[in-house]
Tab-separated table of C-alpha atoms and ligand atoms in Angstrom:
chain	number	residue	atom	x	y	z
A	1	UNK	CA	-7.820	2.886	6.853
A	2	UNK	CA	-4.724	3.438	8.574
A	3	UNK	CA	-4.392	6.472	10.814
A	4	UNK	CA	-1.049	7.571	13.152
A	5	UNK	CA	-1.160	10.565	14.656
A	6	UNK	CA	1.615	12.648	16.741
A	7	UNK	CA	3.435	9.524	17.326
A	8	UNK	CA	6.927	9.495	19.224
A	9	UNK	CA	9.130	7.013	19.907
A	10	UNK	CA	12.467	7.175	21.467
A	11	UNK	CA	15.339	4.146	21.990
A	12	UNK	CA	16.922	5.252	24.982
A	13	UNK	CA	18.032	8.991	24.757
A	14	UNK	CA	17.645	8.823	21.229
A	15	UNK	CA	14.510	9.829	19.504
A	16	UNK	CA	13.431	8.338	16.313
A	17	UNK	CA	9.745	9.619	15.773
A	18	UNK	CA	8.907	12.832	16.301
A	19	UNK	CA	5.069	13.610	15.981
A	20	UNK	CA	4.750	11.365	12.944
A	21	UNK	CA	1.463	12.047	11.467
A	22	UNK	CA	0.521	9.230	8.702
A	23	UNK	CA	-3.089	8.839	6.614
A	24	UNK	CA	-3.558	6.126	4.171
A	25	UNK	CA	-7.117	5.650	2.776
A	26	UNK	CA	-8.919	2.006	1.941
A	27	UNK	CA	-7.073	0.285	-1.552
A	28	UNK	CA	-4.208	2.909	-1.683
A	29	UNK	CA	-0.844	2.016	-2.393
A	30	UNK	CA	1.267	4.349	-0.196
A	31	UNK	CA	4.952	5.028	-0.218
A	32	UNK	CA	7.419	5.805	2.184
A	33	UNK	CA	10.623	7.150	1.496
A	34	UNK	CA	13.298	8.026	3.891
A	35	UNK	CA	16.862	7.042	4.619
A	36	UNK	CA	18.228	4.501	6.600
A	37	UNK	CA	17.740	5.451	9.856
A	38	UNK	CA	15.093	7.613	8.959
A	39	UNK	CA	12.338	5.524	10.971
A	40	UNK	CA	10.597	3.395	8.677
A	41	UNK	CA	10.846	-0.001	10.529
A	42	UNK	CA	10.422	1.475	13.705
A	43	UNK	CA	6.928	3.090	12.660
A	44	UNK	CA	6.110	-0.204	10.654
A	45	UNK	CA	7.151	-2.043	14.064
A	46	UNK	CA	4.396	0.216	15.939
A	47	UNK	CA	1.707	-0.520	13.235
A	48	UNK	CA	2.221	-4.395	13.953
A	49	UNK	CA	2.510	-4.112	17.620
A	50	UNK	CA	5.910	-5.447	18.033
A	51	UNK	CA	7.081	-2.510	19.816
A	52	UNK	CA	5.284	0.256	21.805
A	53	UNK	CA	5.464	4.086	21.126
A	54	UNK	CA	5.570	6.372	23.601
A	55	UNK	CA	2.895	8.870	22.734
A	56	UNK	CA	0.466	8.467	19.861
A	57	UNK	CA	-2.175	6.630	18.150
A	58	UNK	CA	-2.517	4.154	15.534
A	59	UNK	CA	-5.860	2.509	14.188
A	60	UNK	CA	-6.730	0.231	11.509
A	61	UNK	CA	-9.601	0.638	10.224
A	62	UNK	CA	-10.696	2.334	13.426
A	63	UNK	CA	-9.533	0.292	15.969
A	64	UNK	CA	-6.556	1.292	17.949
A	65	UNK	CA	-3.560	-1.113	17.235
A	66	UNK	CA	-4.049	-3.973	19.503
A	67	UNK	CA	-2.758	-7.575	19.611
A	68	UNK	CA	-6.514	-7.913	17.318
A	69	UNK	CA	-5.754	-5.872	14.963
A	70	UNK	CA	-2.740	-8.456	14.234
A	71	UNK	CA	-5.071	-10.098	11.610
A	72	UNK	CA	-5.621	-7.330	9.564
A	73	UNK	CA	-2.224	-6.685	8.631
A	74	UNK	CA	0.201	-8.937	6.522
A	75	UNK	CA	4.125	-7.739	6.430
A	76	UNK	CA	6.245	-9.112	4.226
A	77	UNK	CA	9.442	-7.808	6.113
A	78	UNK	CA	12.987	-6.690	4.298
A	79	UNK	CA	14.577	-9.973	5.346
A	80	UNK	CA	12.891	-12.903	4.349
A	81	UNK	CA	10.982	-15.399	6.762
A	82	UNK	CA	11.548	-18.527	5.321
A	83	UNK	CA	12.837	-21.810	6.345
A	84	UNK	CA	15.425	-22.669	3.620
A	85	UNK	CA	15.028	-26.251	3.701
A	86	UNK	CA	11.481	-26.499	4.321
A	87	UNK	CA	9.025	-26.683	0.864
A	88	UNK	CA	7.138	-23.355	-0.276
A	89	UNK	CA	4.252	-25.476	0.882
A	90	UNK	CA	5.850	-26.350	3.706
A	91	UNK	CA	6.695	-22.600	4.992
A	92	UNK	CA	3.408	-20.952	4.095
A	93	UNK	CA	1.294	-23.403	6.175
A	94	UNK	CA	3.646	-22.918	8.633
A	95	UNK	CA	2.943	-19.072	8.598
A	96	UNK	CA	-1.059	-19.559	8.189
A	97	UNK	CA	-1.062	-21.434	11.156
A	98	UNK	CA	0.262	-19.224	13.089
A	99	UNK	CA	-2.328	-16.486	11.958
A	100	UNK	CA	-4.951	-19.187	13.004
A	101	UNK	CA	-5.592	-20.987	9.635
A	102	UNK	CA	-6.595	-24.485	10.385
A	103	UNK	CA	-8.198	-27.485	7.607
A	104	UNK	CA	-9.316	-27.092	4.814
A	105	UNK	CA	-9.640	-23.512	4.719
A	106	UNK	CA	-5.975	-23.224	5.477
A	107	UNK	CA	-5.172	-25.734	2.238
A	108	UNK	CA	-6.824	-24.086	0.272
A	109	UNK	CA	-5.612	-20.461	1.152
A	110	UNK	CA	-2.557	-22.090	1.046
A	111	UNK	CA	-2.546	-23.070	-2.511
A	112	UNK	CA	-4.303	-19.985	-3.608
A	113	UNK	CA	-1.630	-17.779	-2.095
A	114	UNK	CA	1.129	-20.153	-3.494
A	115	UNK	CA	-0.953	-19.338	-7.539
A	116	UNK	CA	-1.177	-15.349	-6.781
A	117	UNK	CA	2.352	-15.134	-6.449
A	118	UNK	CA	3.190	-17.726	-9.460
A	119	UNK	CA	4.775	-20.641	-7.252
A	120	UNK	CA	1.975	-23.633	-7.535
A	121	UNK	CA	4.154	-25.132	-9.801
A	122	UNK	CA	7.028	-25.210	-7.038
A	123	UNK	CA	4.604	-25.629	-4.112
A	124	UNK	CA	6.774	-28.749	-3.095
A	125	UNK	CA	10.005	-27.131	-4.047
A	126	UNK	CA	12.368	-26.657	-1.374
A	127	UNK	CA	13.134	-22.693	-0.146
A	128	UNK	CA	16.949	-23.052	-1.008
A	129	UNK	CA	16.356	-24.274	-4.183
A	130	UNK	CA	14.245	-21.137	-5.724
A	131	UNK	CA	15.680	-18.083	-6.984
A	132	UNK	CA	15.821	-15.213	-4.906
A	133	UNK	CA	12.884	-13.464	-6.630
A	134	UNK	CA	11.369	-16.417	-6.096
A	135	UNK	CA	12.024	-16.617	-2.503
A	136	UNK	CA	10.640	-12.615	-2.193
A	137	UNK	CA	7.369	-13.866	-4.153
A	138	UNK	CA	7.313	-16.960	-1.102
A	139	UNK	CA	8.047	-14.199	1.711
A	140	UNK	CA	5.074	-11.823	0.171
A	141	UNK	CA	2.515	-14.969	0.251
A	142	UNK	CA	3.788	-15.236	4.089
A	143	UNK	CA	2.041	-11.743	3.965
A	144	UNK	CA	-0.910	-12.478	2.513
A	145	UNK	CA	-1.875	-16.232	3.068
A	146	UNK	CA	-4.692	-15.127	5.865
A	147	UNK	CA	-6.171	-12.488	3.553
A	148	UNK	CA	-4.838	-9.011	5.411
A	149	UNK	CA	-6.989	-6.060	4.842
A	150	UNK	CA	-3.090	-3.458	5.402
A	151	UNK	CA	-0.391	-5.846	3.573
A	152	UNK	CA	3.391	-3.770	5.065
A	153	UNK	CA	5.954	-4.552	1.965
A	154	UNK	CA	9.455	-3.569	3.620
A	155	UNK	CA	11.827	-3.001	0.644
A	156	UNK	CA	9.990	-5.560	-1.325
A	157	UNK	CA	12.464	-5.538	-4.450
A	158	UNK	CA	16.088	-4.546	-3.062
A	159	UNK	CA	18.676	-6.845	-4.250
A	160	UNK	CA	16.718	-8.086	-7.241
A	161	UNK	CA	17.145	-8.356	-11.263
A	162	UNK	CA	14.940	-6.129	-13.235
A	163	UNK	CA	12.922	-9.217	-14.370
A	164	UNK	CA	12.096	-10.319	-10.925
A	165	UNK	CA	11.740	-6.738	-10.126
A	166	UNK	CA	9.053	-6.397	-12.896
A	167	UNK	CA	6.854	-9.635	-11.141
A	168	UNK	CA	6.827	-7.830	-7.641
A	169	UNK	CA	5.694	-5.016	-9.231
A	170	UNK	CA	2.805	-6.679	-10.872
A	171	UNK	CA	1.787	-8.097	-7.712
A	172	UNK	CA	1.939	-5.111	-5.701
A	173	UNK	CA	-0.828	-3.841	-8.123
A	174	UNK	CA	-2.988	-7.060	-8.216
A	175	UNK	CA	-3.020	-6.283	-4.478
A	176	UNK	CA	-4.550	-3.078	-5.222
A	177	UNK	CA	-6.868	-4.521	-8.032
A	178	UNK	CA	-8.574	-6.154	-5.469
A	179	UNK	CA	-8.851	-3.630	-2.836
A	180	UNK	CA	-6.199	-4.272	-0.269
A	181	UNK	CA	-4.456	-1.507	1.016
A	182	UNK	CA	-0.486	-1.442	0.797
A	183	UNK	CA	2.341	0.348	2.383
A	184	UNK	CA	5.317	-0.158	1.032
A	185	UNK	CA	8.819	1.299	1.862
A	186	UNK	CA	11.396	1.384	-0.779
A	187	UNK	CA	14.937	3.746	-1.141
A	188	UNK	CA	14.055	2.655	-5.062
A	189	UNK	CA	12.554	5.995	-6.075
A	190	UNK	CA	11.269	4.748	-9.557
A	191	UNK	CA	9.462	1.858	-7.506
A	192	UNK	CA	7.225	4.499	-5.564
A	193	UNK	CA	6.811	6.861	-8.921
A	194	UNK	CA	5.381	3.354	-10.592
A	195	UNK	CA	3.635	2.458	-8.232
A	196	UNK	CA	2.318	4.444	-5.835
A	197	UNK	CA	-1.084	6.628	-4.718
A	198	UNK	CA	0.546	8.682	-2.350
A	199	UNK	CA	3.850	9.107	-1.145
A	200	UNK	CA	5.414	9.951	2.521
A	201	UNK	CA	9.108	11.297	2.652
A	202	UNK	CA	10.595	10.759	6.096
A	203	UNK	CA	13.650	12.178	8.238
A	204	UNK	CA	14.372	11.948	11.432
A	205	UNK	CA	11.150	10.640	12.548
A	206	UNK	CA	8.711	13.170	10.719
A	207	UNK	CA	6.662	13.535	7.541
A	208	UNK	CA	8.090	16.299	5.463
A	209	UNK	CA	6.039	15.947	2.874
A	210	UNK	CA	3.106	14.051	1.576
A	211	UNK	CA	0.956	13.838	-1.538
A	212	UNK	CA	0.834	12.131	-4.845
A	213	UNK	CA	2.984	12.703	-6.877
A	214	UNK	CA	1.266	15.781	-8.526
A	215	UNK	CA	1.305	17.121	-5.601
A	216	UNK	CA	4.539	16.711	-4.134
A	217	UNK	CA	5.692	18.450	-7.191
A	218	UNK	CA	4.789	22.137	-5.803
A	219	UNK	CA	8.563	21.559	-4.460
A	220	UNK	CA	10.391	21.871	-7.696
A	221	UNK	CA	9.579	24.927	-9.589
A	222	UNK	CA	10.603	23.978	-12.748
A	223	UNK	CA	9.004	22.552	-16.239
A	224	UNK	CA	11.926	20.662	-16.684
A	225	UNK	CA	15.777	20.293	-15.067
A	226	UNK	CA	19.003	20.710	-17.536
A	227	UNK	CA	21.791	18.589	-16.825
A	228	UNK	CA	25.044	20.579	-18.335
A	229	UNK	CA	28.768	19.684	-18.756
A	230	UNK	CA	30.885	22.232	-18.664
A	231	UNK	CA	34.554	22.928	-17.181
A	232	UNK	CA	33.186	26.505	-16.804
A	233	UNK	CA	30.759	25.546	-13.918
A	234	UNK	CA	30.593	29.230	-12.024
A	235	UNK	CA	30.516	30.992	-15.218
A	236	UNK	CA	27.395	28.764	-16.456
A	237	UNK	CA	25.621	29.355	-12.921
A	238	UNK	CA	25.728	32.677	-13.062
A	239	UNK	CA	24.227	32.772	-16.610
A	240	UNK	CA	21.617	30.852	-15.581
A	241	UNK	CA	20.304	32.653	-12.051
A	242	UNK	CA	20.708	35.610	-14.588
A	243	UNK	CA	17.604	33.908	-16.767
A	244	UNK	CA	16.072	32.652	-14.026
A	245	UNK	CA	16.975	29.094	-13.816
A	246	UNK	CA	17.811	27.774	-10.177
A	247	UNK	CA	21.261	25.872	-10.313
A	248	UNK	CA	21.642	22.278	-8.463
A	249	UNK	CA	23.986	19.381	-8.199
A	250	UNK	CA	22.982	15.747	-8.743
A	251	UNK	CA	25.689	13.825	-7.355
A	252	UNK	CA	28.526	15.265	-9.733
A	253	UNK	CA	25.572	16.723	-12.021
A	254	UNK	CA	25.538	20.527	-12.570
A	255	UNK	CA	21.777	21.093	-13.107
A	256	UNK	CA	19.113	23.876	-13.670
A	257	UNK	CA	15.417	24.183	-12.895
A	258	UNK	CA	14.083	25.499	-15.735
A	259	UNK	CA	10.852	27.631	-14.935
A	260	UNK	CA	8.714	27.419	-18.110
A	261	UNK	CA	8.821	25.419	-21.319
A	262	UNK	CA	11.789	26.424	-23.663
A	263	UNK	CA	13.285	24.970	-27.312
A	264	UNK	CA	16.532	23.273	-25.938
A	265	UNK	CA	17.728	26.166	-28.713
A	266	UNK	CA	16.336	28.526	-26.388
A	267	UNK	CA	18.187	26.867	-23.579
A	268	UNK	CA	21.895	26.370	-25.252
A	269	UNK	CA	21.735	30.526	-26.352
A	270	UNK	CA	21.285	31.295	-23.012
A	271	UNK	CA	24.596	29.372	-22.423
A	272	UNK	CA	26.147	30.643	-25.721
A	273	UNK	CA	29.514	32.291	-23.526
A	274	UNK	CA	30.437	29.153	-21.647
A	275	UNK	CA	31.874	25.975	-23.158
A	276	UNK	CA	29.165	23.405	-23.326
A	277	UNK	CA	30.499	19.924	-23.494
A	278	UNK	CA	26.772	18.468	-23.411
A	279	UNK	CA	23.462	19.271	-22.174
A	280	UNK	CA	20.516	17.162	-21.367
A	281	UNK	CA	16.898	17.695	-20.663
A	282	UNK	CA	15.291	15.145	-18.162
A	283	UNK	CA	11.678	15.657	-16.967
A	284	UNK	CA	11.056	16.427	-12.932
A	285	UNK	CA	10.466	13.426	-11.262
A	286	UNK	CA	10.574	12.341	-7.971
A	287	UNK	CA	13.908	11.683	-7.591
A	288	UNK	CA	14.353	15.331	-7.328
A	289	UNK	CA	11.825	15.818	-5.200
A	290	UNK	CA	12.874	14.025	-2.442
A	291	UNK	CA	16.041	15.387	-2.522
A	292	UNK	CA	14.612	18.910	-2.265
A	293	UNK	CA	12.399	18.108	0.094
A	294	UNK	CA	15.150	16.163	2.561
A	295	UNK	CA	17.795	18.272	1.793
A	296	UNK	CA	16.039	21.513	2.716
A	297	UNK	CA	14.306	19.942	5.923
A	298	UNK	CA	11.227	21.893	5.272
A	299	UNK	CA	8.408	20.888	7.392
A	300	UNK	CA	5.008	20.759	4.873
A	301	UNK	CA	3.237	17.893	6.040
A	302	UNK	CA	-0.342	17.335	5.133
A	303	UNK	CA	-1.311	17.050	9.135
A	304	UNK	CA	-4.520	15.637	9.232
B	401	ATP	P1	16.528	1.417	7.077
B	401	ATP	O1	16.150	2.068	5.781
B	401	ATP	O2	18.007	1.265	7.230
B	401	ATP	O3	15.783	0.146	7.345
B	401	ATP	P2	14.732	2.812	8.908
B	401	ATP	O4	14.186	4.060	8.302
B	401	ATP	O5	13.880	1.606	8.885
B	401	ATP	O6	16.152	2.477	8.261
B	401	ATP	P3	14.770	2.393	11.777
B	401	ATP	O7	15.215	0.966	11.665
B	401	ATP	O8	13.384	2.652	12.183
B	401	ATP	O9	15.095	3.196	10.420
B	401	ATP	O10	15.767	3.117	12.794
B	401	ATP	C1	15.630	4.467	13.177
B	401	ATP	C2	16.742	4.785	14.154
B	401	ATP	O11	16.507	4.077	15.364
B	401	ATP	C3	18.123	4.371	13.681
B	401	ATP	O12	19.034	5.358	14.085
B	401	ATP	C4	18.386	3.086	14.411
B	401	ATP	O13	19.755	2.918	14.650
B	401	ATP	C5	17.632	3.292	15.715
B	401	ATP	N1	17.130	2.014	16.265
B	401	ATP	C6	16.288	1.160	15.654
B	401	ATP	N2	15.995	0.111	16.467
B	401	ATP	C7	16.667	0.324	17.622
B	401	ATP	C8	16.771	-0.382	18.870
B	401	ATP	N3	16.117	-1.530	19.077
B	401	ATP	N4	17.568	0.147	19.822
B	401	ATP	C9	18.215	1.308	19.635
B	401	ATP	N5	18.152	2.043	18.496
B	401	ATP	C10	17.398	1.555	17.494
């Protein structure tokens, strides 16, 4: 559906996409990860023809990106579009208009966007006076008030509550319900686990990896990871490269791949000479991954 390939962008001397290669099929919800700076809104900029690369291609559903292809795609962007004193009403008409909704057909979009994302009841409401999940539900329906087959979700969920959290969510996947396809950025690495089909991790303008999240896990060679407390750090690590477990640090966490299913039991003997304060188990999860993955800088993208 969406298709980049060896793009490369540079601002000035400084280049921010290198070769980024990109593949997201029809009704997937596709995640990409990558730290600030990392090149997400520049690539997203590309995709929506606000900027130009320099080399590359991008299509939509086989159509190189043109000013056309501007009605296919719906971005919802990390700040939100809204005119604080204007109704919810008000501001989405606004926005269909501009994507060429006129009559009827735009009132009624209008007020069917305004029920998908659970605001008919505030369609008169002014902007300033709604919550600010609220207010991301309004700048989503900017998004998708002319029906977008690609809807772009830039950090859809930073700065909000759990509970509001927990409503974007549910919306992302009504999107996908009804077959539109989604990329979403997020630095909210239990967003993309939740949510999405396949994920992208970015730095420094290229793909390092790529895959769901079955797949990214070929990175982490490990059943499970051991968090351990100990004032006897070096003495624990070199117990545990002596059984085979591969140390790492979480933030201040001393951790351990462990390579194959163990009782904790199993686990603590193996640590019987040092002083364990506590230990925890904690499944792999992507977290991890990414970490790996931008820490080591190795390139494994799924080119295609
Ligand atoms: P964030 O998570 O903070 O939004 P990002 O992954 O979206 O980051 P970009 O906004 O694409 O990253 O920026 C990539 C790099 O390009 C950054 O170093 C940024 O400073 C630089 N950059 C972005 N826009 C411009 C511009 N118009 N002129 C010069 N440099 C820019």
């Amino acid at each position: 559906m969406l298709k980049i390939k060896n793009l490369n962008k540079s601002y000035g001397a400084r280049k921010v996409l290198h070769d980024l290669n990109l593949h997201i099929d029809t009704g997937q919800i596709y995640g990409l990860l990558g730290a600030n700076g990392a090149g997400k809104t520049t690539t997203i900029n590309i995709i929506c023809n606000l900027i130009q690369a320099d080399s590359g291609y991008v299509s939509i559903n086989n159509q190189p990106i043109t000013d056309d292809t501007k009605a296919l795609i719906g971005i919802a962007p990390q700040e939100n579009l809204l005119y604080r004193s204007l109704s919810c009403e008000e501001n989405l008409t606004f926005f269909a208009k501009i994507y060429g909704l006129d009559g009827r057909r735009c009132r009624e979009q209008v007020l069917k966007t305004l029920a998908d994302v659970k605001l008919f009841d505030r369609a008169k409401s002014p902007v300033e006076t709604l919550s600010g999940g609220m207010q991301r539900r309004l700048n989503m329906a900017v998004a998708l008030v002319h029906q977008p087959a690609l809807v772009i979700l830039d950090e859809p969920t930073t700065g909000l509550d759990i509970e509001a959290r927990y409503d974007i969510w549910e919306l992302i996947k009504q999107l996908k319900n009804q077959g539109i396809t989604v990329l979403l950025t997020t630095h909210l690495l239990d967003e993309a686990e939740r949510l999405c089909d396949q994920i992208g991790i970015l730095k420094n303008g290229q793909i390092l990896a790529e895959g769901n999240l079955i797949q990214l896990r070929q990175y982490i060679h490990a059943e499970e990871i051991v968090v351990i407390k100990t004032v006897n750090e070096e003495k624990a690590i070199a117990l545990a490269e002596k059984y085979g477990f591969t140390p790492r640090r979480y933030g201040n966490d001393l951790a351990f791949w462990i390579p194959e299913a163990m009782e904790l039991k199993e686990i603590i003997a193996r640590f019987e000479d040092v002083n364990i304060d506590s230990i925890s188990r904690q499944p792999v999860r992507l977290e991890h991954i990414y970490l790996e993955v931008t820490q080591q800088d190795v390139v494994k993208s799924n080119q295609r």
